[in-house]
XYZ file of C-alpha atoms in Angstrom:
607
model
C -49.353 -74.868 14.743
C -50.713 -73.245 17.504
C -48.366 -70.224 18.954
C -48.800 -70.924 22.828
C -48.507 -74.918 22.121
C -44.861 -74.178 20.619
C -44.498 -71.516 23.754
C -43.903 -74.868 26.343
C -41.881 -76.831 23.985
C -39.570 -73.901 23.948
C -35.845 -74.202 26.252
C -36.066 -72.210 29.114
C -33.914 -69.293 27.958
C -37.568 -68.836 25.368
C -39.718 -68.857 28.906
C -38.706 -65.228 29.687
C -41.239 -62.707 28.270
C -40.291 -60.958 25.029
C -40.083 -57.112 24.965
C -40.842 -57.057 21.326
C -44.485 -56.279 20.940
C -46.434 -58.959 19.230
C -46.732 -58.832 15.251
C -50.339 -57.621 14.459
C -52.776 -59.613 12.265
C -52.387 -56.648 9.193
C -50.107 -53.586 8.309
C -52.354 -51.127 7.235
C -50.332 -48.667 4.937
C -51.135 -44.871 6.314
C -52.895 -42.401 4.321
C -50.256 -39.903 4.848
C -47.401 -38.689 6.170
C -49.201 -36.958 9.072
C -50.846 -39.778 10.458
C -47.688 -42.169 10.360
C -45.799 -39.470 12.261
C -48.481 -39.338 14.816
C -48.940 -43.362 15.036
C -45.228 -43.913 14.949
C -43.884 -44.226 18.725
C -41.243 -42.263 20.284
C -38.097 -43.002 21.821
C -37.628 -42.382 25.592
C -37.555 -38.550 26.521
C -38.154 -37.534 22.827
C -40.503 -35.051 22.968
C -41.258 -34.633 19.222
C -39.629 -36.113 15.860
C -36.631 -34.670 14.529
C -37.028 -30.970 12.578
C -36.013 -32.432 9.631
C -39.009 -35.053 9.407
C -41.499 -32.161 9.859
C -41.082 -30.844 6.934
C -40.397 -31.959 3.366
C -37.155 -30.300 1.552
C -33.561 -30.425 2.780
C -32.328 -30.888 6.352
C -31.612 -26.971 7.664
C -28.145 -25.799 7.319
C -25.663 -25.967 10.146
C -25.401 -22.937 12.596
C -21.941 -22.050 12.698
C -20.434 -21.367 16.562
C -19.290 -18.168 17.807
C -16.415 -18.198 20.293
C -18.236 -15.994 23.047
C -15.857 -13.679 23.913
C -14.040 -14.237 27.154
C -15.159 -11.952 30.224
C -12.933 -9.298 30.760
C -12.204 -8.601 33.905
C -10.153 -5.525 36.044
C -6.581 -6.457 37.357
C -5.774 -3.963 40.043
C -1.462 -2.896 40.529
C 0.068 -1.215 43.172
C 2.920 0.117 41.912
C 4.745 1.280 45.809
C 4.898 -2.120 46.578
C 6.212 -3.513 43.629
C 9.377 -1.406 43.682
C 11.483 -4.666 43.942
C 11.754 -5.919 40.630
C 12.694 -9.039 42.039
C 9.373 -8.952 43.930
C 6.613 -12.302 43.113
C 3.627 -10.353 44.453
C 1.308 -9.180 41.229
C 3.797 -10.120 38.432
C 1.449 -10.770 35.935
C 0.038 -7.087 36.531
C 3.296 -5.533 36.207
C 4.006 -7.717 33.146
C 0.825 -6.533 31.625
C 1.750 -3.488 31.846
C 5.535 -3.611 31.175
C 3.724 -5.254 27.149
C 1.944 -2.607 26.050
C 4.586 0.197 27.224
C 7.135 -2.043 24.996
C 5.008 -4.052 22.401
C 2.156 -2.112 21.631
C 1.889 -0.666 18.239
C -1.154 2.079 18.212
C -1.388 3.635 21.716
C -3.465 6.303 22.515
C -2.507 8.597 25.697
C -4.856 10.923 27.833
C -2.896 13.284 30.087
C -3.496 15.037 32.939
C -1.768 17.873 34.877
C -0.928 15.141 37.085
C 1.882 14.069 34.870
C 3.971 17.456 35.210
C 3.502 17.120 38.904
C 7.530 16.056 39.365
C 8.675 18.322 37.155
C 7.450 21.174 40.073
C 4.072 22.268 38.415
C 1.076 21.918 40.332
C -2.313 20.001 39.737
C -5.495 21.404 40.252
C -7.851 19.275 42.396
C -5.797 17.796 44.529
C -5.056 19.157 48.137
C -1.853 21.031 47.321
C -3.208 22.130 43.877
C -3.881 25.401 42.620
C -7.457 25.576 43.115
C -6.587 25.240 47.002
C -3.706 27.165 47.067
C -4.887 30.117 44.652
C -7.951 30.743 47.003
C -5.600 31.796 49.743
C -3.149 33.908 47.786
C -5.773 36.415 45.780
C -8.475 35.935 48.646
C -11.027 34.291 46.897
C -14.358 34.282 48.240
C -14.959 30.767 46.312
C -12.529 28.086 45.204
C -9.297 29.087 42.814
C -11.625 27.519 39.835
C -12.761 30.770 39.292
C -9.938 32.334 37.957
C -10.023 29.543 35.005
C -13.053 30.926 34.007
C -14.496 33.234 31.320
C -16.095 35.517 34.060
C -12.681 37.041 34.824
C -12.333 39.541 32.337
C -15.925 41.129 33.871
C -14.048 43.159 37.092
C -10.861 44.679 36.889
C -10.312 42.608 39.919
C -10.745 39.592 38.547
C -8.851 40.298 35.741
C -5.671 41.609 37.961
C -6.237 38.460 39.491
C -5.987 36.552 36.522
C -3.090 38.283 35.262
C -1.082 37.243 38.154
C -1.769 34.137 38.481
C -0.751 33.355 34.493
C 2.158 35.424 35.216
C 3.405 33.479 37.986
C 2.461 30.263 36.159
C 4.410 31.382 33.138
C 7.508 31.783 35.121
C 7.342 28.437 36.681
C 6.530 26.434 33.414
C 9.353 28.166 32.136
C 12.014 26.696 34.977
C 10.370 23.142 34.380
C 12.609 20.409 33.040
C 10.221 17.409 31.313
C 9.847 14.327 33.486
C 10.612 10.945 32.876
C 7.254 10.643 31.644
C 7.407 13.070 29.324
C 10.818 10.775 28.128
C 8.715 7.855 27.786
C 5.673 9.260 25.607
C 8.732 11.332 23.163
C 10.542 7.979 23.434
C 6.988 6.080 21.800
C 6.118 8.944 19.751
C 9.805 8.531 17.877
C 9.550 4.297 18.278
C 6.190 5.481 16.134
C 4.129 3.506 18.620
C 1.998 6.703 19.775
C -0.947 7.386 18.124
C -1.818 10.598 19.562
C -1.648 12.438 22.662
C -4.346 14.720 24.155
C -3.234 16.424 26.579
C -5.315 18.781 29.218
C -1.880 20.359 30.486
C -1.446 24.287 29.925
C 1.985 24.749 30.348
C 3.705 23.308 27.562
C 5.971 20.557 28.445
C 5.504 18.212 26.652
C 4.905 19.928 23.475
C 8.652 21.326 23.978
C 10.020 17.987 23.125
C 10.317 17.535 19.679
C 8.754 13.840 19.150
C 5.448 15.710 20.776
C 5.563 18.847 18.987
C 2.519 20.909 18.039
C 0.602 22.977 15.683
C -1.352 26.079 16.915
C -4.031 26.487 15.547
C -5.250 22.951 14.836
C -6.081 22.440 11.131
C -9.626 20.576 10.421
C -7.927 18.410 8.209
C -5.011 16.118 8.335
C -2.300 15.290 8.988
C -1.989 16.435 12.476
C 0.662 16.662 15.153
C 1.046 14.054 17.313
C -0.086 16.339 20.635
C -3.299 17.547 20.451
C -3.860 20.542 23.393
C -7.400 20.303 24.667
C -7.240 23.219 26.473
C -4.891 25.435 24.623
C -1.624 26.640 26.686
C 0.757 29.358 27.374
C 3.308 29.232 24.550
C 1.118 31.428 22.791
C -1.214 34.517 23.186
C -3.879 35.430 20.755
C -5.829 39.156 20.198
C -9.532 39.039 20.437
C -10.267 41.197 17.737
C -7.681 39.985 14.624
C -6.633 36.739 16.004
C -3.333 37.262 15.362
C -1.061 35.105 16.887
C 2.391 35.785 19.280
C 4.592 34.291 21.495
C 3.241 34.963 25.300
C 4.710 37.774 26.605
C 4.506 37.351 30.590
C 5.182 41.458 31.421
C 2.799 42.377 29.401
C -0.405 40.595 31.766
C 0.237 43.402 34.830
C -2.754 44.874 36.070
C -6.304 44.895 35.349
C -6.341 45.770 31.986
C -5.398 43.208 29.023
C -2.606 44.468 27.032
C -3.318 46.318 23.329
C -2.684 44.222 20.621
C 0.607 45.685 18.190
C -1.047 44.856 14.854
C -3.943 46.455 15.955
C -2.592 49.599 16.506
C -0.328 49.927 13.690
C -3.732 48.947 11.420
C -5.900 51.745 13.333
C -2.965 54.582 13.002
C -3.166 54.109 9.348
C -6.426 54.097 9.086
C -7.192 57.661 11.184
C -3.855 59.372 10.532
C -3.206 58.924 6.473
C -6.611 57.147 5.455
C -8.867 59.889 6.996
C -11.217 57.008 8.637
C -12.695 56.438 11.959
C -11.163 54.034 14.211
C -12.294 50.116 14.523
C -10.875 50.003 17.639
C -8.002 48.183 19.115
C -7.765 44.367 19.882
C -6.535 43.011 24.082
C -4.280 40.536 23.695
C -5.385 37.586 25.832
C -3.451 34.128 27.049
C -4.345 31.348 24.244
C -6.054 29.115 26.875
C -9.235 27.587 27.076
C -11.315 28.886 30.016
C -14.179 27.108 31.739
C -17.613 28.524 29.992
C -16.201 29.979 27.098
C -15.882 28.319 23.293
C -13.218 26.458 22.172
C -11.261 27.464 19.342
C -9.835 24.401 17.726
C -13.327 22.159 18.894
C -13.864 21.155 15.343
C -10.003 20.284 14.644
C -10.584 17.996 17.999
C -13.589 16.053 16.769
C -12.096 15.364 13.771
C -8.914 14.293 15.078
C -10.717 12.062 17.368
C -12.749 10.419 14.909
C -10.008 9.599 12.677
C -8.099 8.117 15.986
C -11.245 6.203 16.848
C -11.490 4.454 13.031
C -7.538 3.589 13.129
C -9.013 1.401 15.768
C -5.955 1.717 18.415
C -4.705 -1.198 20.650
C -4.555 0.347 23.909
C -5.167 3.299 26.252
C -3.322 5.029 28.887
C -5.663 6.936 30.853
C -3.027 8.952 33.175
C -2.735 12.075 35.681
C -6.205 13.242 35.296
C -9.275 12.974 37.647
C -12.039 12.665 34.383
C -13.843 16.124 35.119
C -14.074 17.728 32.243
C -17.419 16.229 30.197
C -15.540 16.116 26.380
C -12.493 14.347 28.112
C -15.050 11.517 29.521
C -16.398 11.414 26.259
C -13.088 10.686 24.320
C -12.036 8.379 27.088
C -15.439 6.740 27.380
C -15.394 6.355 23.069
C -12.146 5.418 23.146
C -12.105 2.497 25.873
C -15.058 1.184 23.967
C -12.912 0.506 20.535
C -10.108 -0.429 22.329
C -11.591 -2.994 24.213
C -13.749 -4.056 21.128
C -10.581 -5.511 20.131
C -9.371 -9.192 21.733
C -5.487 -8.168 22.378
C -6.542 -4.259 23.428
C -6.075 -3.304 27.013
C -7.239 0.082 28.763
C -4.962 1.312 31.486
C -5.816 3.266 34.254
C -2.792 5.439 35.805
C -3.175 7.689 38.741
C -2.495 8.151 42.553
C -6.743 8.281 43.150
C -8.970 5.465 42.607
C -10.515 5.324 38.651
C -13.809 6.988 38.396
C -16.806 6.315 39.377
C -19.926 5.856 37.857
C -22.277 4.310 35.376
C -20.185 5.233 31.979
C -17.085 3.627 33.273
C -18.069 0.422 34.858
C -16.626 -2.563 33.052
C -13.928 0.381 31.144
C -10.402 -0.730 32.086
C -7.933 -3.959 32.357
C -5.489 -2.730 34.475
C -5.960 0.082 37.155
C -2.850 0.980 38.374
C -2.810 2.897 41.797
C 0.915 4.741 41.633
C 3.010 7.175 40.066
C 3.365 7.968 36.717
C 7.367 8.897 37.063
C 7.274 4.924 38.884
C 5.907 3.700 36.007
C 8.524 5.027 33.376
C 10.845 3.323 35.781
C 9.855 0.141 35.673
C 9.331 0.399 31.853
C 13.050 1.632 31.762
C 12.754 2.180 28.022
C 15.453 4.362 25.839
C 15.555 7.915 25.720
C 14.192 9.422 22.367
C 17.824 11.659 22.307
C 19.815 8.950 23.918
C 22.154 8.120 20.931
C 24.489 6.296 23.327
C 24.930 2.642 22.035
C 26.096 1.188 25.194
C 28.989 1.614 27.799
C 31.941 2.140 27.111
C 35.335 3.432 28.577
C 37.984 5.786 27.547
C 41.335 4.192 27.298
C 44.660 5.791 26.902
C 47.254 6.086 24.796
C 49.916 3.545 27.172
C 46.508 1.614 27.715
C 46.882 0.711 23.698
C 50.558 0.141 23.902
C 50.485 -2.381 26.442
C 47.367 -4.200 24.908
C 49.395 -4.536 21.387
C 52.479 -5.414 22.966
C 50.295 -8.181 24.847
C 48.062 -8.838 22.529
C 49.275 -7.977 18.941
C 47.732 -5.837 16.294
C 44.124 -6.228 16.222
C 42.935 -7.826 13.198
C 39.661 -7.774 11.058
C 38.257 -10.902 9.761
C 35.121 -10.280 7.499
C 33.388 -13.931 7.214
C 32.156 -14.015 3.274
C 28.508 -15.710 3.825
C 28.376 -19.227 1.725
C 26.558 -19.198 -1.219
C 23.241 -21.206 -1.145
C 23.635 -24.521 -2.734
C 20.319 -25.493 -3.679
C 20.464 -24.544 -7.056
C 22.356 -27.991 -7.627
C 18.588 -29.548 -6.768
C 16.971 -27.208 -8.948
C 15.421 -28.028 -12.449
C 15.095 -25.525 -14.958
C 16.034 -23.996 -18.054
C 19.585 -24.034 -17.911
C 21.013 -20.703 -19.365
C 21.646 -21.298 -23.397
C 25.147 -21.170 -24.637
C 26.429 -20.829 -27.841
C 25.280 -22.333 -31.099
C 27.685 -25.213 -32.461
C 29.513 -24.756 -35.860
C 28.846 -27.727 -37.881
C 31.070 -28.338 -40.731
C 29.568 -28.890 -44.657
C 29.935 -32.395 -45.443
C 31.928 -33.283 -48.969
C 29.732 -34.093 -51.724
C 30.809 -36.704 -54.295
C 32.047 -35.849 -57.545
C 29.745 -38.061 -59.533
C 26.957 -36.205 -57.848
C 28.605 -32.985 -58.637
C 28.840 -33.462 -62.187
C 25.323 -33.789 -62.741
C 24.489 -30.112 -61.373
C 24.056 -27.662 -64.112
C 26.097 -24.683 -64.865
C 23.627 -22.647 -62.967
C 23.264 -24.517 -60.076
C 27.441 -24.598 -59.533
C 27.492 -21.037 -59.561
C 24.945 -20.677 -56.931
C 26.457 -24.097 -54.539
C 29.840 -21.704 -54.488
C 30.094 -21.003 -50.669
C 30.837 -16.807 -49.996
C 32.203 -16.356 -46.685
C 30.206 -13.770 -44.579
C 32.196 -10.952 -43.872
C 30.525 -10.674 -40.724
C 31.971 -13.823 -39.081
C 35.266 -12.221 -39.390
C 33.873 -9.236 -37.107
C 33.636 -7.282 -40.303
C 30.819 -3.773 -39.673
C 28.457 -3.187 -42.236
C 29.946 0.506 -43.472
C 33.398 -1.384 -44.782
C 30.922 -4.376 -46.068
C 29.109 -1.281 -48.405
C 32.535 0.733 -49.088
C 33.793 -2.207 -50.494
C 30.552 -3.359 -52.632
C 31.028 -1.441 -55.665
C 34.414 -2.934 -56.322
C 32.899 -6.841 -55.654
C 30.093 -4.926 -58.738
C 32.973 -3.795 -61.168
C 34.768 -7.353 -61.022
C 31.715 -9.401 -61.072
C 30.818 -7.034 -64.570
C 34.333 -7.710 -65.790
C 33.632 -11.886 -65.083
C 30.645 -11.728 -66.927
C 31.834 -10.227 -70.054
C 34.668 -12.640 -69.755
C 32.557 -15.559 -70.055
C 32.167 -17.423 -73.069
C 28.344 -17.534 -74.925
C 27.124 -21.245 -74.637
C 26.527 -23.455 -78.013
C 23.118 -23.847 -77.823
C 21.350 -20.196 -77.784
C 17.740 -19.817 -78.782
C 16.628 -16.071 -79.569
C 13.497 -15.152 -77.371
C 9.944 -14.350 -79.030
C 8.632 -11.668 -77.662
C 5.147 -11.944 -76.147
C 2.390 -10.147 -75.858
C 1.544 -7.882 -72.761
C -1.059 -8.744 -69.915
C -3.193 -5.902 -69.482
C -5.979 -5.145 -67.614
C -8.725 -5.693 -69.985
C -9.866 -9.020 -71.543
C -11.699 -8.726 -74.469
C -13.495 -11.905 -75.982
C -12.150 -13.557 -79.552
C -12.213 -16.181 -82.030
C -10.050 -19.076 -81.239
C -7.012 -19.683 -82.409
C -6.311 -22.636 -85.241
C -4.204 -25.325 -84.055
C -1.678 -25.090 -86.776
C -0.671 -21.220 -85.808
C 0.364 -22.606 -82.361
C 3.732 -24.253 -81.468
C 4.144 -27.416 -80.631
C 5.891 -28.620 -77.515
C 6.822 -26.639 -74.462
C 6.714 -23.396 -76.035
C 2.746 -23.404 -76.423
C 2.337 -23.057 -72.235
C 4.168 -20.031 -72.456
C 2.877 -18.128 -75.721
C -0.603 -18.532 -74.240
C -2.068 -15.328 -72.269
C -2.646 -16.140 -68.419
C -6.159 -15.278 -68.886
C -6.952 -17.827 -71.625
C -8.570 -21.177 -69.794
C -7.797 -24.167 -71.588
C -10.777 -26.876 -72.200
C -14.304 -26.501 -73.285
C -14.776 -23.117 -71.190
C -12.349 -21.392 -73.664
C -14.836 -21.599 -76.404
C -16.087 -18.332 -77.425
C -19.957 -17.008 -76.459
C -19.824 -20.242 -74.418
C -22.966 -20.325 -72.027
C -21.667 -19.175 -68.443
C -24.026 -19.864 -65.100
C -25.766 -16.507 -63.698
C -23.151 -16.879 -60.669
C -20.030 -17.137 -63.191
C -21.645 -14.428 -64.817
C -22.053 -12.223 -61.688
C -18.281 -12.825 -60.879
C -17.494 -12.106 -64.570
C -16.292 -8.786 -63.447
C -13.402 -6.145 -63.109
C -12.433 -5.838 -59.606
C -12.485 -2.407 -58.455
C -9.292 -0.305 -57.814
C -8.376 -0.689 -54.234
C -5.410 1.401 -54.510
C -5.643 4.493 -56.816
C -2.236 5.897 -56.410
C -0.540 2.487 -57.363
C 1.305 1.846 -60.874
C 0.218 -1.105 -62.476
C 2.980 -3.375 -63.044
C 3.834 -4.424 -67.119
C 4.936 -8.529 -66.853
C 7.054 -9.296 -70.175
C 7.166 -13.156 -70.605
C 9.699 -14.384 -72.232
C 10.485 -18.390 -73.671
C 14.229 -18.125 -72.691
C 14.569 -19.827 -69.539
C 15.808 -17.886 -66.743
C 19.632 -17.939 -65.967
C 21.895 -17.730 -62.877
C 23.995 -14.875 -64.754
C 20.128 -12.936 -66.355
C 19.010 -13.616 -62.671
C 22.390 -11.156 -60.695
C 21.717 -8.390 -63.844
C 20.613 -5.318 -62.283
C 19.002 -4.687 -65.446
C 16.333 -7.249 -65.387
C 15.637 -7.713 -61.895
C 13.099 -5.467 -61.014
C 10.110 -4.680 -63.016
C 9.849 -1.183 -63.076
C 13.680 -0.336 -63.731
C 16.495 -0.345 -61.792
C 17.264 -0.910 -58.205
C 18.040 1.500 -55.994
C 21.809 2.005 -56.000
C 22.730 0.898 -51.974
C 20.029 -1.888 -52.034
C 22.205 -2.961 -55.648
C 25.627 -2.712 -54.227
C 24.438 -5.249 -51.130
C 22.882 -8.063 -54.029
C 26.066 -7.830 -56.160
């Protein structure tokens, strides 16, 4: 039939064009795989076939997603205008912050002299610090940062200078009560929630508290305190020649020359005076403070403090009261931010009355920047004292105060609530805990049954009660043995010979070497039962037993004496004997063992 004669016979619904292509006349198979890829069409906006038809083998494994990390970004807080607590405006900054003051576990604090600014110690770059306010008093031709440098000790000017101004410094360190941010780093430092603290601050502060407490010097290797003083301070005053150590003596930095060291002297008078040796010469004592330009004494007890810090991995930073000039203090903060913000619930805190700094290295470095106080911020944390041991408020009553209540009231009484016991041990299963054994009781045995035991066998079927049951100890059990021996000897005796007594052959002994002999007539040997027991256990029975009988090469390599294992050993002497074995031969000591008697205790316990 023709194919466009059926096409008008078809219903209209067939009229409308098909998509389908038409069938070709042949399906030529392809010659390979290459050709039927590039012959076979495409669906619409497929570029290319799928990655796992280009290529023979299985289809490639399956990337696994990463999270991308969500884009941190910088929360600004003013703390002045948040001084309401009931205030709306920025409660989620204040709330971040108010966390990791109370739930953070590993925080790590940088301090500035900004910090001891309440407690009446000045900064040093601000506008009322003492780099402004030194310049005026001593007359400076340049700014007050040159008396914090090594250069001072090169004109006796200088130096009076510098004596001065550590002398007055000392003095009003010494008048200075900690702030109540010093109280809130002793009060994480005792939680255990402080990690370290490097602090820039000379005058000793917070190193008088003892959560923060100090070593001097720093050792290279742990553990370490948890203050670490970047720039030294003035607890403590150190000779340049011995580097002996001190308390700081304020009277003794008057004038332009550095006071002699004691230890020094006392060394050199030896030496000239009763040693007859020229003098070393005597150490100046110096402040143990870190000047600008000059080497740090503890540098390598800092690095390695800081690296452990930075592999503990701590979960946030508190940046506070410093302005970030110092290059090794951007460098810790810089290293430090980076870890800390390498982890997802870590937060970096910026605390300071000036804006955060500036600058490629810290762009994209803190969470929070808070613009305020630091004495504002241990406010609004309002955490415990470290020495507050008070457990809550409470008033003092009198004695007519406790009258009247227990005339109102009654005695006071106690009730101590004993907790209920757990019962789900009644849907436990187990192993119940064993209990004791039962005693089951011997059942009667008939007479007729009885009567058929032997003599021997009634002797042994007597029950013996064990004098143990009865609580009975082993020492009266062996006292009273030998007694048991002397009336079981007297029963014996007392026992009448039976009727029917056969006198025993005696037999020859088995020793250790078999020799080979004639065979025995039948007439010399018993009949009955008493030929199994006159023959030697070495004789074999059957046609083996025949003398210069022919043996096979592996009987005959067996055919051998076994070699003596055990030197030192006795060999036993076995006496057979034809009379059968009694109850009564079986409890004489006599007989029992082998090789003589038995040892007397080991006797005393059988009888």
């Amino acid at each position: 039939m023709d194919f466009d004669a059926t096409s008008d016979l078809s219903s209209p619904l067939s009229s409308v064009p098909s998509l389908s292509p038409s069938p070709p006349d042949c399906y030529p198979s392809p010659s390979s795989f290459q050709e039927f890829s590039a012959a076979s069409p495409l669906a619409d906006g497929q570029d290319s076939l799928p990655a796992a038809m280009d290529r023979d083998g299985p289809p490639p494994a399956k990337k696994r997603k990463i999270a991308e990390p969500k884009p941190r970004t910088t929360r600004h807080l003013n703390l002045p205008a948040n001084t309401d607590p009931g205030g709306a405006c920025q409660t989620s900054e204040l709330g971040l912050l108010l966390k990791v003051l109370r739930k953070k576990r590993k925080i790590v604090v940088v301090a500035g002299a900004g910090i001891s600014v309440s407690a009446g110690v000045p900064d040093f770059r601000s506008s009322t610090g003492l780099f402004t306010t030194l310049r005026g008093q001593h007359n400076l031709k340049g700014s007050g940062k040159d008396l914090f440098d090594a250069s001072v000790y090169r004109t006796d000017s200088s130096t009076s200078s510098f004596h001065d101004m550590v002398r007055s410094l000392s003095h009003l360190v010494t008048s200075a009560k900690p702030t109540a941010f010093h109280h809130l780093l002793a009060t994480l430092a005792q939680e255990g929630r402080l990690l370290r603290l490097y602090s820039q601050n000379v005058d000793g502060i917070d190193t008088s508290l003892p959560p923060l407490a100090t070593t001097v010097p720093l050792n290279t290797k742990g553990p370490w305190p948890r203050t670490i003083q970047l720039h030294g301070g003035l607890e403590k005053m150190v000779c340049q020649k011995c580097h002996q150590l001190s308390d700081f003596q304020a009277a003794l930095f008057e004038g332009p020359e550095p006071p002699p060291c004691s230890q020094c002297k006392t060394m050199d008078h030896v030496r000239t005076t009763h040693a007859g040796k020229r003098s070393h010469g005597i150490g100046r004592l110096r402040p143990r403070m870190v000047l600008y330009n000059e080497h740090n004494p503890d540098d390598e007890a800092i690095g390695a403090v800081t690296t452990a810090d930075l592999r503990s991995r701590p979960d946030a930073i508190i940046v506070v009261g410093t302005s970030l000039k110092i290059p090794g203090v951007r460098r810790i903060v810089r290293e430090m931010c980076g870890v800390v913000r390498g982890r997802r619930d870590g937060v970096a805190i910026w605390i300071n009355n000036d804006p955060e700094p500036l600058g490629r290295e810290f762009e994209n470095c803190w969470d929070l920047v808070v613009r305020g106080s630091c004495e504002e911020v241990a406010k609004q944390a309002a955490l415990r004292r470290w020495d507050d041991s008070d457990l809550g408020r409470f008033e003092i009553c009198t004695a007519e105060e406790m009258e009247k209540v227990k005339r109102e009231k009654g005695l006071a009484e106690v009730v101590v609530h004993t907790p209920k016991k757990n019962k789900c041990f009644k849907d436990a299963q187990g192993v119940l805990t064993p209990i004791a054994s039962p005693r089951f009781t011997p059942t009667a045995v008939p007479k007729a049954a009885a009567r058929k035991r032997p003599a021997e066998h009634e002797a042994m079927s007597r029950s013996k009660k064990n004098p143990a049951s009865k609580g009975i100890p082993i020492s009266e059990v062996l006292k009273k043995a030998p007694q048991a021996a002397v009336k079981s000897s007297q029963r014996s005796k007392a026992r009448k010979p039976s009727k029917k007594t056969t006198t025993p052959k005696a037999m020859p002994k088995i020793t250790s070497n078999f020799k080979v002999t004639k065979k025995k007539p039948a007439s010399s040997v018993a009949k009955g039962s008493k030929t199994a027991l006159s023959k030697a256990p070495h004789e074999v029975s059957g046609p083996q037993s025949l003398p210069m009988h022919p043996i096979s090469p592996q009987e005959a390599r067996n055919n051998t004496q076994c070699p003596q294992i055990f030197p030192n050993l006795t060999k036993p002497h076995i006496i057979f004997t034809e009379e059968p074995l009694t109850f009564a031969a079986s409890r004489n000591q006599e007989t029992v063992s082998p090789k003589g008697p038995l040892p007397e205790n080991l006797a005393k316990i059988m009888n």
